[in-house]
Coordinates of C-alpha atoms and ligand atoms in Angstrom, one line a residue:
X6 CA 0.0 0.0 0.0
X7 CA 1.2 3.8 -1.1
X8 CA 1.3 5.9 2.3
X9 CA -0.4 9.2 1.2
X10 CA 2.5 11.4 2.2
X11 CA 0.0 14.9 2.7
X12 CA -3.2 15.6 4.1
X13 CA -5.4 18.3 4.0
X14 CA -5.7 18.3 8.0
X15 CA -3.3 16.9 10.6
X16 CA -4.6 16.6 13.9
X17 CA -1.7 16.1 16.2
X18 CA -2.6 14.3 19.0
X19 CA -5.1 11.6 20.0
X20 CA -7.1 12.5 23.3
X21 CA -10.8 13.5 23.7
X22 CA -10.2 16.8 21.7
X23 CA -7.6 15.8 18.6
X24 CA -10.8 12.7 17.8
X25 CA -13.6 14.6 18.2
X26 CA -12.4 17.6 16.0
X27 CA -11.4 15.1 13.6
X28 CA -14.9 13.5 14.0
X29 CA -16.7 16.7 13.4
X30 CA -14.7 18.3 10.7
X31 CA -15.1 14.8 8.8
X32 CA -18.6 14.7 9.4
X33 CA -18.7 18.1 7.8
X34 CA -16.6 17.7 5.2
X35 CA -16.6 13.9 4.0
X36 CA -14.1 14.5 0.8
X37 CA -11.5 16.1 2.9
X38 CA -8.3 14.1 4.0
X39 CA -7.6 14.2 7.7
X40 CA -5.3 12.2 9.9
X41 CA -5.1 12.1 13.8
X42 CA -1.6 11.4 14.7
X43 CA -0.7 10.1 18.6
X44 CA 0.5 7.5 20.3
X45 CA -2.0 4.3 20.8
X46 CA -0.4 4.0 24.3
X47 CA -1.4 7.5 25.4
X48 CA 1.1 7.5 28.1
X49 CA 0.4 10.3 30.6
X50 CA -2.8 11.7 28.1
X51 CA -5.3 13.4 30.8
X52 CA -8.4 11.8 28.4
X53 CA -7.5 8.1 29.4
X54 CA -7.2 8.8 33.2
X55 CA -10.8 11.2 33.3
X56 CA -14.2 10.1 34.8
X57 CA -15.4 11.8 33.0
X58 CA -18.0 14.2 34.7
X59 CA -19.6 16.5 32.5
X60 CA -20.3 19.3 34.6
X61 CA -21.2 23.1 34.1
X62 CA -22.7 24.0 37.8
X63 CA -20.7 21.8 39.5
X64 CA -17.0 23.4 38.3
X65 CA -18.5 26.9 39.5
X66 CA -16.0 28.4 41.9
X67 CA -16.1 31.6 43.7
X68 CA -13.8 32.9 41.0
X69 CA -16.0 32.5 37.9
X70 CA -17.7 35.7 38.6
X71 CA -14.6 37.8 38.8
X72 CA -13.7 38.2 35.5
X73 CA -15.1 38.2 31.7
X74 CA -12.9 35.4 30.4
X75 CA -14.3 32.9 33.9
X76 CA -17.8 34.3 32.6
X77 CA -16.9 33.5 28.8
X78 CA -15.6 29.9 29.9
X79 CA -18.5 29.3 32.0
X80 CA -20.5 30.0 28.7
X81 CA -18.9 27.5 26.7
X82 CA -19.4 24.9 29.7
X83 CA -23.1 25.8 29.4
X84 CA -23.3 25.3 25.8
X85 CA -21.1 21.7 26.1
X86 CA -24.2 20.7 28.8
X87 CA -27.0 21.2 26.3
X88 CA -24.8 19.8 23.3
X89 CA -23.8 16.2 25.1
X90 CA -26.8 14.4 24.6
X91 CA -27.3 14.3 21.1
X92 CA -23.5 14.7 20.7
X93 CA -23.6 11.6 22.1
X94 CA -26.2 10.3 20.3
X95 CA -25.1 11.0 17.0
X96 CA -21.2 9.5 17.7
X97 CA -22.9 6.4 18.5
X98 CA -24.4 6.4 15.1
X99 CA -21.2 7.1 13.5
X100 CA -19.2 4.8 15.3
X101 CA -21.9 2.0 15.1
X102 CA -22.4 -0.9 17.2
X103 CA -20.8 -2.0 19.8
X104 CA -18.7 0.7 20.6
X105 CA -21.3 3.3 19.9
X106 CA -23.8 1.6 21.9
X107 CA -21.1 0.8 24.6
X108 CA -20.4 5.2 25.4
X109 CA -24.1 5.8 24.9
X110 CA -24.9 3.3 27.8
X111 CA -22.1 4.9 29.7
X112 CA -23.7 7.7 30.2
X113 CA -25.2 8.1 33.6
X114 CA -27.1 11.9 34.0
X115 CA -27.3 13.3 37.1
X116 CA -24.6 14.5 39.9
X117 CA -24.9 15.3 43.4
X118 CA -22.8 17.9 44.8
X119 CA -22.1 17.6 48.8
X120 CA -20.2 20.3 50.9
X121 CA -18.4 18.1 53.9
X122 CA -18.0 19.7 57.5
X123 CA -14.5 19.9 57.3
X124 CA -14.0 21.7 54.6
X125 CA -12.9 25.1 54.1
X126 CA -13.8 28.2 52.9
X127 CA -12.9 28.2 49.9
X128 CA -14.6 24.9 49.3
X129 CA -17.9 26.4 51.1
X130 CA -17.3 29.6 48.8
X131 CA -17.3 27.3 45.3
X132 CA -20.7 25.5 46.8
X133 CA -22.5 28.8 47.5
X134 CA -21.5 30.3 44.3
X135 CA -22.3 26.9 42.1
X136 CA -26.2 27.1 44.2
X137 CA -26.2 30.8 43.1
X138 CA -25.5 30.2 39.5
X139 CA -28.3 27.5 39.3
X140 CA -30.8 29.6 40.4
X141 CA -29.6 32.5 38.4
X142 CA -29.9 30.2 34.9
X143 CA -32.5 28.3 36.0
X144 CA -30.7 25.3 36.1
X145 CA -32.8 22.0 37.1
X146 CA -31.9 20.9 40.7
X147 CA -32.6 20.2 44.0
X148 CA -31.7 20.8 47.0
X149 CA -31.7 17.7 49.4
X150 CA -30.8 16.4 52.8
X151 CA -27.0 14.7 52.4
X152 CA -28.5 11.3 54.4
X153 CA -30.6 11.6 50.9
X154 CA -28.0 10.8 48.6
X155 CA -28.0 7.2 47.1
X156 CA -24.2 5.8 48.1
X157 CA -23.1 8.4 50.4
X158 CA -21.9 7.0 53.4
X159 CA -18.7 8.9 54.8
X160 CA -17.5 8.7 58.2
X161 CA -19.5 10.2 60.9
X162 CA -17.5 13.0 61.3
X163 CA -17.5 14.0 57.8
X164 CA -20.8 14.4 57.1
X165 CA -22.0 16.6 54.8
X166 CA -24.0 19.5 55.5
X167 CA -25.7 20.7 52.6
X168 CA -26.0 18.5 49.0
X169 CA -27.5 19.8 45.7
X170 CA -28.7 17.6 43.3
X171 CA -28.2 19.0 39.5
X172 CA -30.5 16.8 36.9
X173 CA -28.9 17.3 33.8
X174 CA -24.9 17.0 34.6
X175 CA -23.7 13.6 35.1
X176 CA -20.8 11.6 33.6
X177 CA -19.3 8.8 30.9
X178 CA -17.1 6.2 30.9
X179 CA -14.4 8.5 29.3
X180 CA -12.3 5.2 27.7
X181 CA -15.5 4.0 26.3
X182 CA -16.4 7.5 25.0
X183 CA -12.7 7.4 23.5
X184 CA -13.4 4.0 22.1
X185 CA -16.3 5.3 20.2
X186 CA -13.9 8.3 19.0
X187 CA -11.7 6.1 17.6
X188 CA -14.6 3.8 15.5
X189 CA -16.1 7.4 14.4
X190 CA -13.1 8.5 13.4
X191 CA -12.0 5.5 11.1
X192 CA -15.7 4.7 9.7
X193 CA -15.1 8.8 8.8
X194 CA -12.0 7.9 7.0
X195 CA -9.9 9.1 8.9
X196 CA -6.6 8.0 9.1
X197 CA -4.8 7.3 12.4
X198 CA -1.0 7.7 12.4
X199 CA 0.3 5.6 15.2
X200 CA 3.1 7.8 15.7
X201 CA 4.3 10.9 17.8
X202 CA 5.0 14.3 15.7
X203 CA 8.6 15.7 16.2
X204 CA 8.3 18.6 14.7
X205 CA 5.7 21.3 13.0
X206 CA 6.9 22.1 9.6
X207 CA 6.6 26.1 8.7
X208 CA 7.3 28.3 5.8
X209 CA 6.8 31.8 4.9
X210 CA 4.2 31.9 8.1
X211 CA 2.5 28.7 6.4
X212 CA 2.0 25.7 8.3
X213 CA 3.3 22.7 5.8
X214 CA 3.2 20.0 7.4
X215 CA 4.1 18.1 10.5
X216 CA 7.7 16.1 10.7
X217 CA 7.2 12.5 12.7
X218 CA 9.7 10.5 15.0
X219 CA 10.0 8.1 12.4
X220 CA 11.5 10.9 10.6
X221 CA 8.9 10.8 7.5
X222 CA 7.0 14.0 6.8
X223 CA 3.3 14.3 6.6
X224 CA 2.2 17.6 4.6
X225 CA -0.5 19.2 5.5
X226 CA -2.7 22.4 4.7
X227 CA -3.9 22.9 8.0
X228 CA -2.3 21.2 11.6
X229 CA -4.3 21.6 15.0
X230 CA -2.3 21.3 18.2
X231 CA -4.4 18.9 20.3
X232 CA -1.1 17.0 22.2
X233 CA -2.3 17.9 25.9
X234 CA 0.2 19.3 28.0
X235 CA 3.0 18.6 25.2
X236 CA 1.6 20.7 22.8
X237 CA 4.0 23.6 23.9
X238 CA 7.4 21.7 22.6
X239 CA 5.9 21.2 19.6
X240 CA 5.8 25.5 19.3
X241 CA 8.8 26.4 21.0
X242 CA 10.8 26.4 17.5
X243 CA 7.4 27.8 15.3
X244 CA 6.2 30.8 17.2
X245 CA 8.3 33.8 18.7
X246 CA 8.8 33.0 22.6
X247 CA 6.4 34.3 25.0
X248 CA 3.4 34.8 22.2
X249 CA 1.6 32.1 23.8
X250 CA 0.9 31.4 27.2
X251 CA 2.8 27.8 27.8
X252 CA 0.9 24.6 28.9
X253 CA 1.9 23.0 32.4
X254 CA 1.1 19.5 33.7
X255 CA -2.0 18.8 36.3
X256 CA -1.2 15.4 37.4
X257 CA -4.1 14.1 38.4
X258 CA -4.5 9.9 39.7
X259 CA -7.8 8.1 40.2
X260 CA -8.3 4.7 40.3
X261 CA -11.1 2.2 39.2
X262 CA -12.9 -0.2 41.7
X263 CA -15.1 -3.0 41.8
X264 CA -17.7 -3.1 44.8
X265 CA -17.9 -6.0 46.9
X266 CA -20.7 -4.7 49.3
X267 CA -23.9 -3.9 48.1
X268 CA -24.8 0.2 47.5
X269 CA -22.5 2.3 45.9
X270 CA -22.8 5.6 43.9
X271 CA -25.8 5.4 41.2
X272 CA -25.2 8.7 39.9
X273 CA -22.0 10.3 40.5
X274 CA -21.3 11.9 43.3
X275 CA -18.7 15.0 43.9
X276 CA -17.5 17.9 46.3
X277 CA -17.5 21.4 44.9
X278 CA -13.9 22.5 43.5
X279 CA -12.0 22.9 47.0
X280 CA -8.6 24.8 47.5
X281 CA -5.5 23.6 44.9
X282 CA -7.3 21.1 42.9
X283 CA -10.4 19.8 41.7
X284 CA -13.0 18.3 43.2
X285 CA -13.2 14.9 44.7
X286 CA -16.1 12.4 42.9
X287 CA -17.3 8.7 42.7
X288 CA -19.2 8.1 39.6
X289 CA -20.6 4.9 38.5
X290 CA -19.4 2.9 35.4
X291 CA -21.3 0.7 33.3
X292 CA -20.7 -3.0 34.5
X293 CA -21.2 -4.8 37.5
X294 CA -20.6 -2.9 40.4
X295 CA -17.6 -0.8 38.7
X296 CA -16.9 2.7 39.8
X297 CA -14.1 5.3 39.3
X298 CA -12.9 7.2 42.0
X299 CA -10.8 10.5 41.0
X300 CA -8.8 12.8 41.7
X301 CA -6.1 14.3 42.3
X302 CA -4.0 17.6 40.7
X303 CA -0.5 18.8 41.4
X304 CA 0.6 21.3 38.6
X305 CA 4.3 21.8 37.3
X306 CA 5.7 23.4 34.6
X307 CA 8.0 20.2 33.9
X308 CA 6.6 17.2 32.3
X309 CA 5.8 14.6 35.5
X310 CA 7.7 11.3 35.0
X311 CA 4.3 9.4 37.0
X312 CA 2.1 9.4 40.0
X313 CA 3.5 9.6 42.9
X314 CA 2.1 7.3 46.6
X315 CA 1.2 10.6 48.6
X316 CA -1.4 10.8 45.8
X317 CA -2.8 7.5 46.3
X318 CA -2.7 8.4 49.8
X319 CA -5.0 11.2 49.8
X320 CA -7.5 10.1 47.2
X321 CA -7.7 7.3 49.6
X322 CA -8.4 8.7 52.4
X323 CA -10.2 11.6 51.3
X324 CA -13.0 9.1 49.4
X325 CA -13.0 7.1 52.2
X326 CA -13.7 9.5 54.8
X327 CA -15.7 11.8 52.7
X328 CA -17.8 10.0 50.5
X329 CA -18.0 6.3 51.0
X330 CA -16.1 3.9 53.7
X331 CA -16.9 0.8 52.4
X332 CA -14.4 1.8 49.4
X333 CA -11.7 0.2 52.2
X334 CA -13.0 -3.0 51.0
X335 CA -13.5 -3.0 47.1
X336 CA -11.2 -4.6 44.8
X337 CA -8.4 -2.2 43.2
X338 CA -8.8 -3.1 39.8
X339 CA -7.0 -0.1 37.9
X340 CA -4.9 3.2 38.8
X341 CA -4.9 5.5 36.1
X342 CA -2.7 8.9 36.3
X343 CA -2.6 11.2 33.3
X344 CA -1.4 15.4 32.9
X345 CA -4.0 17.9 32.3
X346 CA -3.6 20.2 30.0
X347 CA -3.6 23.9 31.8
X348 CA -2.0 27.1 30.5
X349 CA -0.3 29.7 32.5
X350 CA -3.2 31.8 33.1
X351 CA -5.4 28.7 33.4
X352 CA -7.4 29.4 30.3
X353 CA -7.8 27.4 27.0
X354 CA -5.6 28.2 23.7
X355 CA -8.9 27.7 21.2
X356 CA -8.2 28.9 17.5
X357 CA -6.1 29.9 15.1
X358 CA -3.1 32.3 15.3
X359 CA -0.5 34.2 12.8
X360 CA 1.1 31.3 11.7
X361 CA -1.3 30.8 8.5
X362 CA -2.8 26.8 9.0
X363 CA -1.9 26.4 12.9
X364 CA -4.9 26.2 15.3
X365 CA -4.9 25.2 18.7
X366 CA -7.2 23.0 20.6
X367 CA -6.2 22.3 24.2
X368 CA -5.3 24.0 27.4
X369 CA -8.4 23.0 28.9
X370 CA -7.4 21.5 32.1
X371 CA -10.1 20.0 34.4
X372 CA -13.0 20.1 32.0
X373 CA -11.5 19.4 28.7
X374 CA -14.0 16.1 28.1
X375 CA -17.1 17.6 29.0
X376 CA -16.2 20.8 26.7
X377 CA -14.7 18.8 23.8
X378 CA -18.1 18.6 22.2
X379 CA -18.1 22.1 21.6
X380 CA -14.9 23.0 21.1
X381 CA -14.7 20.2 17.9
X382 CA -17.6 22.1 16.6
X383 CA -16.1 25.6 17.0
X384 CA -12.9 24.2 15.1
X385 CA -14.5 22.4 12.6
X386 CA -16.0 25.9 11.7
X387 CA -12.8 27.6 11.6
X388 CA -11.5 24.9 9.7
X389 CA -13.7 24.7 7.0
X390 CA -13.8 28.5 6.6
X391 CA -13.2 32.0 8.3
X392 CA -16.1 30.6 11.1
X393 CA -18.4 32.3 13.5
X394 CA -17.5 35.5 14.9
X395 CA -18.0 35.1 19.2
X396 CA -16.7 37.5 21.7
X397 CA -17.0 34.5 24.4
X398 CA -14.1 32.6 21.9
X399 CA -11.7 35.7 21.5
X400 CA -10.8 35.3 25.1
X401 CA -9.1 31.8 24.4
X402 CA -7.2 33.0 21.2
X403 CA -3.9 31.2 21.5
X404 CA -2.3 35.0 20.8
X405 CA -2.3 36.5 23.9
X406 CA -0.5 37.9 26.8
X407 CA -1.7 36.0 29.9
X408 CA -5.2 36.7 31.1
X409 CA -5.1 38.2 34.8
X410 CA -8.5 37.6 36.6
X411 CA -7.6 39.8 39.4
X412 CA -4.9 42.1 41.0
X413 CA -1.4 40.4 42.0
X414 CA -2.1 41.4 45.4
X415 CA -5.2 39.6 45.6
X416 CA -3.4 36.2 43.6
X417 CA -1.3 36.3 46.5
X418 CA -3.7 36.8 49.5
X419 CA -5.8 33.8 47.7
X420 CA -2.5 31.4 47.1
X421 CA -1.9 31.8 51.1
X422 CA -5.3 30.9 51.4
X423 CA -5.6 28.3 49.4
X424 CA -2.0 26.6 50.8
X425 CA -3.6 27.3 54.9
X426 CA -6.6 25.4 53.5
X427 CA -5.1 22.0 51.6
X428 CA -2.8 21.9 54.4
X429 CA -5.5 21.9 57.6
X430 CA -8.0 19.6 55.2
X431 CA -4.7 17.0 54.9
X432 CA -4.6 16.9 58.7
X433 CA -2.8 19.8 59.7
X434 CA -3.5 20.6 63.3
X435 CA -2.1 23.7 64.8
X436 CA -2.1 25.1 68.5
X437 CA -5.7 27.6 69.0
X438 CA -3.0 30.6 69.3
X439 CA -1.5 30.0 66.0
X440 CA -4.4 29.1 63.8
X441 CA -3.5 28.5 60.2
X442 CA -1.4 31.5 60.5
X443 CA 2.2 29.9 59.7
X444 CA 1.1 28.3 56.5
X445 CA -0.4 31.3 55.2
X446 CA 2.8 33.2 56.5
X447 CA 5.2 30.7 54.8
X448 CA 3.6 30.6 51.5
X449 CA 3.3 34.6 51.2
X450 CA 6.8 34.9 52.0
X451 CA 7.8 32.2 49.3
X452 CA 5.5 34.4 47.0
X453 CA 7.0 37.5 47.5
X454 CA 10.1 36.5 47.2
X455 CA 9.5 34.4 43.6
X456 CA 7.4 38.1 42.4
X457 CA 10.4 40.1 43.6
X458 CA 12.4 38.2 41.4
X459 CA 10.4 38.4 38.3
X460 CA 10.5 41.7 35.8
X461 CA 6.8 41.7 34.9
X462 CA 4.9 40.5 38.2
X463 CA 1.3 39.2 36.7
X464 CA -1.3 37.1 39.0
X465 CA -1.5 34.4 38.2
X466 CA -4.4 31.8 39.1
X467 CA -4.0 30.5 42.8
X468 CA -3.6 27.0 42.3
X469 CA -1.0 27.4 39.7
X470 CA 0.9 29.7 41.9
X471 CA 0.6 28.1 44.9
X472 CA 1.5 24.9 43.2
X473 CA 3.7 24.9 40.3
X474 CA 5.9 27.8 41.7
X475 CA 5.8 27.8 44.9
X476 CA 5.6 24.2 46.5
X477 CA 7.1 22.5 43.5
X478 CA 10.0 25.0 43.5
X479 CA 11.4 24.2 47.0
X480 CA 15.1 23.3 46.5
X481 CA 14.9 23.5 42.8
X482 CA 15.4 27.0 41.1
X483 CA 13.7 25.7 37.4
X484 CA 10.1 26.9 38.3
X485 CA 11.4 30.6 38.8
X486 CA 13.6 30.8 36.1
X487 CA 11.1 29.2 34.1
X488 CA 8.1 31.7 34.7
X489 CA 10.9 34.5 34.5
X490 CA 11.4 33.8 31.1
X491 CA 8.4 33.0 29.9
X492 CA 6.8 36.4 31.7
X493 CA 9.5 38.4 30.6
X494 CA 9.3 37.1 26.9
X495 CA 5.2 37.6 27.0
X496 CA 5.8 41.3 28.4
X497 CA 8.2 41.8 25.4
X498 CA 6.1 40.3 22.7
X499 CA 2.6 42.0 23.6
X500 CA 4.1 45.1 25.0
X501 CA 1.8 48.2 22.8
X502 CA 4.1 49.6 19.9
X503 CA 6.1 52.9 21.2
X504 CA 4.1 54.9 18.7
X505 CA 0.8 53.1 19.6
Ligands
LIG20 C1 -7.4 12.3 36.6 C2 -8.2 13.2 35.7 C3 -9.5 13.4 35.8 C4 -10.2 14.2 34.9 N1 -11.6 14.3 35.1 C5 -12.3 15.0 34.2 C6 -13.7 15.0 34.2 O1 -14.3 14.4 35.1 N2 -14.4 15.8 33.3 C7 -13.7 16.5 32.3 O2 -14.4 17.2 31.5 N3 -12.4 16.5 32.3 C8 -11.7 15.8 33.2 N4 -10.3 15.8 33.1 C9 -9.6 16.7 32.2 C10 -9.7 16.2 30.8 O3 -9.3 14.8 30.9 C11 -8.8 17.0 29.9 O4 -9.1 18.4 29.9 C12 -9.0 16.5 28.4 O5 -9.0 15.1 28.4 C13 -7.8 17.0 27.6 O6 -7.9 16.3 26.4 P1 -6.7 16.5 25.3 O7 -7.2 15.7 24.1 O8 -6.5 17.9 25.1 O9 -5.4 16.0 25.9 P2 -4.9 14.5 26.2 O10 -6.0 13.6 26.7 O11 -3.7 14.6 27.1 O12 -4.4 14.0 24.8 C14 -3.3 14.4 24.2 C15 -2.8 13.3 23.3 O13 -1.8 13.8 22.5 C16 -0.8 12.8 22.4 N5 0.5 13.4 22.1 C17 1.3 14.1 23.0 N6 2.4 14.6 22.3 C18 2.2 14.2 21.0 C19 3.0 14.4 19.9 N7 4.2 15.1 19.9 N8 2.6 13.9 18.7 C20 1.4 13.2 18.6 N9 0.6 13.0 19.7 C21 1.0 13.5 20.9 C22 -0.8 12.1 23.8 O14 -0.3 10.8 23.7 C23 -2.3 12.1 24.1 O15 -2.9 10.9 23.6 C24 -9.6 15.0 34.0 C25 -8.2 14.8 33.8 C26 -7.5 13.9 34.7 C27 -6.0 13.8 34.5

């Protein structure tokens, strides 16, 4: 057989968002010749290791009224909630039976949110805000008793106070959905490169092509950037430094059980978004008595080699205590660990940019499954032609200097709260005369001191400071250095024109 040696789309990358922009853009435009090009392995890919929830409401936090870009993020959520069921519906159709029929059945609606005792209140902040913005849109919920909840049975002392039930979120099986990706994709004709891209090939401002670690070279008219939280290398020699905010990694672990005690989670159940990281969930898979548990998130700016025990520790414990005891005693029967993609400002790199034929679709960190619906359909637009102008999308255009939701000051007041609050909800007990007072001390020194040392202070997003820079950076100078650069290079590049 003759390997076609160009395309008229190369999709680089093959998670959640590299298939189901192929998918659409295919479904669109059957004569056009697209290839998805990644790794069958998917080492490390954050789509393999999600739930996956598909929630708006329920990844509210107290900061997604702060800003336009949280507001124009949020919108996108919104629209991904009304799209998924006959998104759903229709890959099903394309990917035909079983595998279609396999993620259709996967799909469990519903999610209970619960807000635990010992929680902080940051945690407390995301749930108030997530029960303002259902009432605000009119969202279909409930608000029930906790001892209501179907499979919520966390130690007495964890009890949750308040729990709000949203009808319409709920989750997948996220490798079945990807299974049905993959079927889609190939009944669309499209082809699927087993192989990991090297290199993006660019002339006079043109994309040409993309170079593979075979060493072969696959031309192409157009390439979309879908590679996770490795889509930055793949820039680094294409675009001038600092014109796009750079991707870190947010490790996340979760494992997948089997029940050996009757109950369990029948829809999935979750905590609001609580201080560093995501929210912790149980969601039920198809199958008899299977459930995932997930997760954790620890953000660096280097590429994580694997998951580490103290993760497996916490999610452990934390599900244990928090949402179901009996977990102690189901079977183990998978642990999964895979890098969100998340940009420095903690915003999504959606569209196209100078480089004439390069788009971007990634960058979209702990909701990148339940938004990929939408985000294939906004691409398949711009690929196919100039697409639909939306002042919600111009926020995530790839070109920009980073987006700062709120003052430094205040980035650095919420990073000490944030660290106060992981470290009492991990156990830390202080004397009544301290309070969480050292911890919050400790980390706005550390903050201080990294800001003092950078040219162009910008505030960045709590977590990411609080994690990547600050926790991840004791001993090792990289991290500083690293954002130094990269702010420094962004200042330079979007800095107005003198005469401007
Ligand atoms: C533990 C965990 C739980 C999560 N839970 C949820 C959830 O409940 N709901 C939700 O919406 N989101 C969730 N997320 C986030 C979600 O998984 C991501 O936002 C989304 O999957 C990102 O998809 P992606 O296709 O951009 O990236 P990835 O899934 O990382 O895929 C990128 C792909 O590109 C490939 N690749 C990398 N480099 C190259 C290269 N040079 N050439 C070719 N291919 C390359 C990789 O092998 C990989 O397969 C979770 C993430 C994690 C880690």
């Amino acid at each position: 057989m003759v390997r076609e040696t160009s395309v008229d789309v190369a999709v680089v990358g093959n998670g959640v968002l590299g298939l189901a922009v192929a998918v659409e853009t295919a479904r669109r435009a059957p004569g056009l010749r697209i290839a998805v090009i990644g790794p069958p392995g998917r080492a490390g890919a954050a789509t393999a290791a999600a739930g996956a929830m598909l929630n708006c409401f329920g990844e509210v936090t107290r900061y997604t009224g702060w800003h336009p870009a949280a507001q124009a993020k949020f919108a996108l959520a919104r629209q991904a909630l009304d799209r998924w069921p006959r998104w759903l519906e229709q890959l099903a159709d394309d990917a035909g039976p079983p595998t279609g029929e396999t993620a259709l059945r996967s799909h469990v609606p519903g999610t209970f949110v619960v807000l635990g005792g010992g929680v902080g209140t940051i945690a407390a902040d995301n749930f108030t805000a997530l029960c303002r913005a259902v009432e605000e849109h009119g969202e279909p919920h409930d608000v029930i008793d906790p001892a209501d909840v179907p499979g919520l049975a966390p130690a007495p002392q964890a009890r949750p106070l308040r729990a709000v039930h949203l009808h319409r979120e709920g989750c997948v099986d996220a490798r079945a959905v990807l299974a049905a990706l993959e079927a889609a994709a190939r009944r669309h004709r499209v082809r699927m490169v087993p192989d990991t891209v090297s290199e993006v090939l660019v002339s006079a401002d043109t994309v040409r092509g993309v170079r593979l670690a075979d060493g072969s070279t696959l031309g192409a008219g157009a390439v979309v950037l879908a590679a996770g939280s490795r889509s930055s290398e793949l820039t680094a020699d294409v675009l001038p430094p600092g014109a796009v905010p750079p991707l870190l990694h947010g490790a996340g672990s979760a494992l997948l059980t089997r029940r050996t005690r009757p109950g369990g989670a029948r829809q999935a159940i979750r905590t609001p978004n609580r201080a560093a990281g995501c929210g912790l969930h149980l969601l039920p898979l198809l199958g008899t008595e299977r459930q995932y548990l997930g997760a954790t998130n620890f953000i660096t700016c280097t590429r994580p080699d694997g998951p580490v025990v103290g993760a497996a520790e916490i999610l452990i414990r934390s599900a244990r205590q928090e949402i179901d005891q009996a977990l102690a005693g189901s079977q183990l029967t998978a642990w999964m660990w895979g890098a969100r993609p998340i940009t420095l400002d903690g915003f999504p790199l959606i569209g196209s940019c100078p480089v004439a034929g390069l788009h971007f679709a990634t960058g979209t960190y702990r909701d990148g499954f339940h938004c990929a619906p939408v985000i294939a359909r906004h691409l398949a637009a711009r690929l196919l032609g100039p697409g639909p102008a939306d002042a919600d999308w111009a926020w995530f255009t790839p070109y920009r200097a980073p987006i700062e939701t709120m003052t430094v000051e205040q980035s650095l007041t919420e990073t000490a709260t944030h660290a106060a609050e992981t470290a009492r909800e991990h156990g830390l007990s202080l004397p009544f005369f301290l309070d969480d007072e050292p911890v919050a001390t400790y980390v706005r020194d550390r903050a201080h001191r990294l800001f003092d040392r950078l040219g162009h202070p910008v505030a960045l997003p709590p977590e990411i400071l609080l994690l990547a820079f600050i926790l991840a950076a004791r001993g090792n100078d990289h991290p500083a250095r690293w954002l130094a650069d990269h702010l420094h290079a962004a200042h330079t590049h979007h800095a107005p024109a003198p005469d401007a």
